Structures are given as C-alpha cells and as structure tokens.
Amino acid sequence: MANYKETAVAGSSYTRCNQLLISNRLGIAPKIRFDEQVVVSLESGGSIVTGSGNIEIDFDANKQIPLLDTTTGEATGQTVSYAMAYTILHSAYIAAALERDAAQGV
C-alpha cells in the first residue's frame, strides 16, 4: 500500500543538547545528564525535531572542559574545570534565589 501524501524532502540535520540536568542529591556524587535531540531542517523552511537519547556523566571536579566558540563551534584554546562550571552554576542559582526573595519581600 502506498503512503498517503508521500513526498520527497530535502534538507539537513544536526544534533543538539536541548536540556541539561544536574543531579546534586545530598550524600550522593553529582551526575550531569545532557538530553539530545535531532533537528531536521527542511529546505521548505520547516523543521522536524525528535528526541535522540542522552549522555550521563559523573561529576569530576578536576576534569577540564575545552571551550568552544558558540557561533563557530571552533576550539578557543581555553579550558575550564568542572569545578569552575559548578561554581558558576551555583552562583547563578544563588543570584536567582536572591532576586526572587527580593521580589517577594523576603
């Protein structure tokens, strides 16, 4: 049986991280999960997005992350430790919590 309204399509696809989950439960070593999706960009201008799995890693404070230029994807030659990334995210959380508290008059 033929597929209803079947048409050939042209375009390109790429994989991206659409969600980052940091599990920081009390008394348990932290884990980081990167959820991925595949984006199919159609020449017609539309796109199709589907989940494609995840990567889960144990937090290693000493591990280095090679930094990439966000617009080109090229390596910058710089690195940052997971400990520094943790410090940045912790600071972002505290800043957001303090803003919320101030807005609530706490």
mmCIF file with all atom_site columns, C-alpha atoms in Angstrom:
data_model
loop_
_atom_site.group_PDB
_atom_site.id
_atom_site.type_symbol
_atom_site.label_atom_id
_atom_site.label_alt_id
_atom_site.label_comp_id
_atom_site.label_asym_id
_atom_site.label_entity_id
_atom_site.label_seq_id
_atom_site.pdbx_PDB_ins_code
_atom_site.Cartn_x
_atom_site.Cartn_y
_atom_site.Cartn_z
_atom_site.occupancy
_atom_site.B_iso_or_equiv
_atom_site.pdbx_formal_charge
_atom_site.auth_seq_id
_atom_site.auth_comp_id
_atom_site.auth_asym_id
_atom_site.auth_atom_id
_atom_site.pdbx_PDB_model_num
ATOM 1   C CA . MET A 1 1   ? 0.000  0.000  0.000  1.00 0.00 ? 1   MET A CA 1
ATOM 2   C CA . ALA A 1 2   ? 1.331  3.457  -0.867 1.00 0.00 ? 2   ALA A CA 1
ATOM 3   C CA . ASN A 1 3   ? 1.907  6.020  1.886  1.00 0.00 ? 3   ASN A CA 1
ATOM 4   C CA . TYR A 1 4   ? -0.763 8.703  1.979  1.00 0.00 ? 4   TYR A CA 1
ATOM 5   C CA . LYS A 1 5   ? 0.516  12.024 0.568  1.00 0.00 ? 5   LYS A CA 1
ATOM 6   C CA . GLU A 1 6   ? 4.114  10.788 0.490  1.00 0.00 ? 6   GLU A CA 1
ATOM 7   C CA . THR A 1 7   ? 6.593  13.386 -0.771 1.00 0.00 ? 7   THR A CA 1
ATOM 8   C CA . ALA A 1 8   ? 10.374 13.512 -1.062 1.00 0.00 ? 8   ALA A CA 1
ATOM 9   C CA . VAL A 1 9   ? 12.078 16.068 1.184  1.00 0.00 ? 9   VAL A CA 1
ATOM 10  C CA . ALA A 1 10  ? 15.456 17.792 1.117  1.00 0.00 ? 10  ALA A CA 1
ATOM 11  C CA . GLY A 1 11  ? 17.320 19.445 3.940  1.00 0.00 ? 11  GLY A CA 1
ATOM 12  C CA . SER A 1 12  ? 19.946 18.867 6.603  1.00 0.00 ? 12  SER A CA 1
ATOM 13  C CA . SER A 1 13  ? 20.075 17.601 10.169 1.00 0.00 ? 13  SER A CA 1
ATOM 14  C CA . TYR A 1 14  ? 22.115 18.160 13.299 1.00 0.00 ? 14  TYR A CA 1
ATOM 15  C CA . THR A 1 15  ? 22.173 17.038 16.916 1.00 0.00 ? 15  THR A CA 1
ATOM 16  C CA . ARG A 1 16  ? 21.840 19.479 19.790 1.00 0.00 ? 16  ARG A CA 1
ATOM 17  C CA . CYS A 1 17  ? 21.568 19.405 23.572 1.00 0.00 ? 17  CYS A CA 1
ATOM 18  C CA . ASN A 1 18  ? 18.077 20.600 24.452 1.00 0.00 ? 18  ASN A CA 1
ATOM 19  C CA . GLN A 1 19  ? 18.211 20.045 28.199 1.00 0.00 ? 19  GLN A CA 1
ATOM 20  C CA . LEU A 1 20  ? 20.844 19.755 30.878 1.00 0.00 ? 20  LEU A CA 1
ATOM 21  C CA . LEU A 1 21  ? 20.043 18.081 34.177 1.00 0.00 ? 21  LEU A CA 1
ATOM 22  C CA . ILE A 1 22  ? 22.396 18.268 37.143 1.00 0.00 ? 22  ILE A CA 1
ATOM 23  C CA . SER A 1 23  ? 21.566 15.789 39.869 1.00 0.00 ? 23  SER A CA 1
ATOM 24  C CA . ASN A 1 24  ? 23.040 17.060 43.138 1.00 0.00 ? 24  ASN A CA 1
ATOM 25  C CA . ARG A 1 25  ? 21.343 14.865 45.716 1.00 0.00 ? 25  ARG A CA 1
ATOM 26  C CA . LEU A 1 26  ? 22.528 15.067 49.292 1.00 0.00 ? 26  LEU A CA 1
ATOM 27  C CA . GLY A 1 27  ? 25.157 12.439 50.106 1.00 0.00 ? 27  GLY A CA 1
ATOM 28  C CA . ILE A 1 28  ? 25.435 11.145 46.523 1.00 0.00 ? 28  ILE A CA 1
ATOM 29  C CA . ALA A 1 29  ? 28.100 12.068 43.972 1.00 0.00 ? 29  ALA A CA 1
ATOM 30  C CA . PRO A 1 30  ? 26.675 14.584 41.477 1.00 0.00 ? 30  PRO A CA 1
ATOM 31  C CA . LYS A 1 31  ? 25.783 13.485 37.937 1.00 0.00 ? 31  LYS A CA 1
ATOM 32  C CA . ILE A 1 32  ? 25.219 15.508 34.798 1.00 0.00 ? 32  ILE A CA 1
ATOM 33  C CA . ARG A 1 33  ? 22.822 14.438 32.041 1.00 0.00 ? 33  ARG A CA 1
ATOM 34  C CA . PHE A 1 34  ? 22.748 16.031 28.601 1.00 0.00 ? 34  PHE A CA 1
ATOM 35  C CA . ASP A 1 35  ? 19.485 15.307 26.742 1.00 0.00 ? 35  ASP A CA 1
ATOM 36  C CA . GLU A 1 36  ? 19.847 15.392 22.970 1.00 0.00 ? 36  GLU A CA 1
ATOM 37  C CA . GLN A 1 37  ? 17.556 15.926 20.016 1.00 0.00 ? 37  GLN A CA 1
ATOM 38  C CA . VAL A 1 38  ? 17.968 15.697 16.257 1.00 0.00 ? 38  VAL A CA 1
ATOM 39  C CA . VAL A 1 39  ? 16.754 18.687 14.269 1.00 0.00 ? 39  VAL A CA 1
ATOM 40  C CA . VAL A 1 40  ? 15.938 18.116 10.605 1.00 0.00 ? 40  VAL A CA 1
ATOM 41  C CA . SER A 1 41  ? 15.843 21.467 8.821  1.00 0.00 ? 41  SER A CA 1
ATOM 42  C CA . LEU A 1 42  ? 13.804 21.228 5.642  1.00 0.00 ? 42  LEU A CA 1
ATOM 43  C CA . GLU A 1 43  ? 14.625 23.269 2.560  1.00 0.00 ? 43  GLU A CA 1
ATOM 44  C CA . SER A 1 44  ? 10.986 24.372 2.604  1.00 0.00 ? 44  SER A CA 1
ATOM 45  C CA . GLY A 1 45  ? 11.713 26.269 5.838  1.00 0.00 ? 45  GLY A CA 1
ATOM 46  C CA . GLY A 1 46  ? 10.152 23.945 8.380  1.00 0.00 ? 46  GLY A CA 1
ATOM 47  C CA . SER A 1 47  ? 11.858 21.616 10.780 1.00 0.00 ? 47  SER A CA 1
ATOM 48  C CA . ILE A 1 48  ? 11.266 18.293 12.473 1.00 0.00 ? 48  ILE A CA 1
ATOM 49  C CA . VAL A 1 49  ? 12.617 17.772 15.999 1.00 0.00 ? 49  VAL A CA 1
ATOM 50  C CA . THR A 1 50  ? 12.891 14.392 17.722 1.00 0.00 ? 50  THR A CA 1
ATOM 51  C CA . GLY A 1 51  ? 14.499 13.263 20.958 1.00 0.00 ? 51  GLY A CA 1
ATOM 52  C CA . SER A 1 52  ? 17.564 11.121 20.362 1.00 0.00 ? 52  SER A CA 1
ATOM 53  C CA . GLY A 1 53  ? 18.834 9.996  23.761 1.00 0.00 ? 53  GLY A CA 1
ATOM 54  C CA . ASN A 1 54  ? 21.149 11.353 26.403 1.00 0.00 ? 54  ASN A CA 1
ATOM 55  C CA . ILE A 1 55  ? 24.655 11.278 27.808 1.00 0.00 ? 55  ILE A CA 1
ATOM 56  C CA . GLU A 1 56  ? 25.129 10.887 31.562 1.00 0.00 ? 56  GLU A CA 1
ATOM 57  C CA . ILE A 1 57  ? 28.449 11.519 33.265 1.00 0.00 ? 57  ILE A CA 1
ATOM 58  C CA . ASP A 1 58  ? 29.735 11.552 36.819 1.00 0.00 ? 58  ASP A CA 1
ATOM 59  C CA . PHE A 1 59  ? 30.842 14.948 38.094 1.00 0.00 ? 59  PHE A CA 1
ATOM 60  C CA . ASP A 1 60  ? 34.652 15.157 38.203 1.00 0.00 ? 60  ASP A CA 1
ATOM 61  C CA . ALA A 1 61  ? 35.767 18.496 39.670 1.00 0.00 ? 61  ALA A CA 1
ATOM 62  C CA . ASN A 1 62  ? 39.244 18.200 38.137 1.00 0.00 ? 62  ASN A CA 1
ATOM 63  C CA . LYS A 1 63  ? 38.172 17.307 34.610 1.00 0.00 ? 63  LYS A CA 1
ATOM 64  C CA . GLN A 1 64  ? 38.790 20.052 32.056 1.00 0.00 ? 64  GLN A CA 1
ATOM 65  C CA . ILE A 1 65  ? 36.206 21.232 29.524 1.00 0.00 ? 65  ILE A CA 1
ATOM 66  C CA . PRO A 1 66  ? 37.677 22.545 26.247 1.00 0.00 ? 66  PRO A CA 1
ATOM 67  C CA . LEU A 1 67  ? 35.830 25.781 25.474 1.00 0.00 ? 67  LEU A CA 1
ATOM 68  C CA . LEU A 1 68  ? 34.244 26.301 22.052 1.00 0.00 ? 68  LEU A CA 1
ATOM 69  C CA . ASP A 1 69  ? 33.155 29.488 20.314 1.00 0.00 ? 69  ASP A CA 1
ATOM 70  C CA . THR A 1 70  ? 29.346 29.320 20.456 1.00 0.00 ? 70  THR A CA 1
ATOM 71  C CA . THR A 1 71  ? 28.904 30.845 16.994 1.00 0.00 ? 71  THR A CA 1
ATOM 72  C CA . THR A 1 72  ? 31.511 28.818 15.086 1.00 0.00 ? 72  THR A CA 1
ATOM 73  C CA . GLY A 1 73  ? 31.987 25.676 17.171 1.00 0.00 ? 73  GLY A CA 1
ATOM 74  C CA . GLU A 1 74  ? 35.762 26.184 16.914 1.00 0.00 ? 74  GLU A CA 1
ATOM 75  C CA . ALA A 1 75  ? 38.011 25.491 19.895 1.00 0.00 ? 75  ALA A CA 1
ATOM 76  C CA . THR A 1 76  ? 39.140 28.668 21.661 1.00 0.00 ? 76  THR A CA 1
ATOM 77  C CA . GLY A 1 77  ? 42.237 27.043 23.134 1.00 0.00 ? 77  GLY A CA 1
ATOM 78  C CA . GLN A 1 78  ? 40.937 27.707 26.648 1.00 0.00 ? 78  GLN A CA 1
ATOM 79  C CA . THR A 1 79  ? 39.634 25.221 29.186 1.00 0.00 ? 79  THR A CA 1
ATOM 80  C CA . VAL A 1 80  ? 37.605 25.448 32.373 1.00 0.00 ? 80  VAL A CA 1
ATOM 81  C CA . SER A 1 81  ? 37.311 22.828 35.091 1.00 0.00 ? 81  SER A CA 1
ATOM 82  C CA . TYR A 1 82  ? 34.054 21.181 36.041 1.00 0.00 ? 82  TYR A CA 1
ATOM 83  C CA . ALA A 1 83  ? 34.680 22.732 39.485 1.00 0.00 ? 83  ALA A CA 1
ATOM 84  C CA . MET A 1 84  ? 34.590 26.219 37.917 1.00 0.00 ? 84  MET A CA 1
ATOM 85  C CA . ALA A 1 85  ? 31.442 25.346 35.946 1.00 0.00 ? 85  ALA A CA 1
ATOM 86  C CA . TYR A 1 86  ? 29.885 24.151 39.226 1.00 0.00 ? 86  TYR A CA 1
ATOM 87  C CA . THR A 1 87  ? 30.872 27.448 40.871 1.00 0.00 ? 87  THR A CA 1
ATOM 88  C CA . ILE A 1 88  ? 29.292 29.421 38.029 1.00 0.00 ? 88  ILE A CA 1
ATOM 89  C CA . LEU A 1 89  ? 26.020 27.466 38.169 1.00 0.00 ? 89  LEU A CA 1
ATOM 90  C CA . HIS A 1 90  ? 25.889 27.629 41.974 1.00 0.00 ? 90  HIS A CA 1
ATOM 91  C CA . SER A 1 91  ? 26.374 31.394 41.766 1.00 0.00 ? 91  SER A CA 1
ATOM 92  C CA . ALA A 1 92  ? 23.636 31.656 39.102 1.00 0.00 ? 92  ALA A CA 1
ATOM 93  C CA . TYR A 1 93  ? 21.264 29.765 41.396 1.00 0.00 ? 93  TYR A CA 1
ATOM 94  C CA . ILE A 1 94  ? 22.021 31.967 44.419 1.00 0.00 ? 94  ILE A CA 1
ATOM 95  C CA . ALA A 1 95  ? 21.630 35.141 42.319 1.00 0.00 ? 95  ALA A CA 1
ATOM 96  C CA . ALA A 1 96  ? 18.249 33.932 41.009 1.00 0.00 ? 96  ALA A CA 1
ATOM 97  C CA . ALA A 1 97  ? 17.100 32.923 44.508 1.00 0.00 ? 97  ALA A CA 1
ATOM 98  C CA . LEU A 1 98  ? 18.096 36.306 45.949 1.00 0.00 ? 98  LEU A CA 1
ATOM 99  C CA . GLU A 1 99  ? 16.254 38.125 43.122 1.00 0.00 ? 99  GLU A CA 1
ATOM 100 C CA . ARG A 1 100 ? 13.163 36.025 43.763 1.00 0.00 ? 100 ARG A CA 1
ATOM 101 C CA . ASP A 1 101 ? 13.368 36.647 47.520 1.00 0.00 ? 101 ASP A CA 1
ATOM 102 C CA . ALA A 1 102 ? 13.784 40.391 46.992 1.00 0.00 ? 102 ALA A CA 1
ATOM 103 C CA . ALA A 1 103 ? 10.770 40.469 44.646 1.00 0.00 ? 103 ALA A CA 1
ATOM 104 C CA . GLN A 1 104 ? 8.726  38.648 47.307 1.00 0.00 ? 104 GLN A CA 1
ATOM 105 C CA . GLY A 1 105 ? 9.984  40.971 50.043 1.00 0.00 ? 105 GLY A CA 1
ATOM 106 C CA . VAL A 1 106 ? 11.695 38.123 51.875 1.00 0.00 ? 106 VAL A CA 1
#
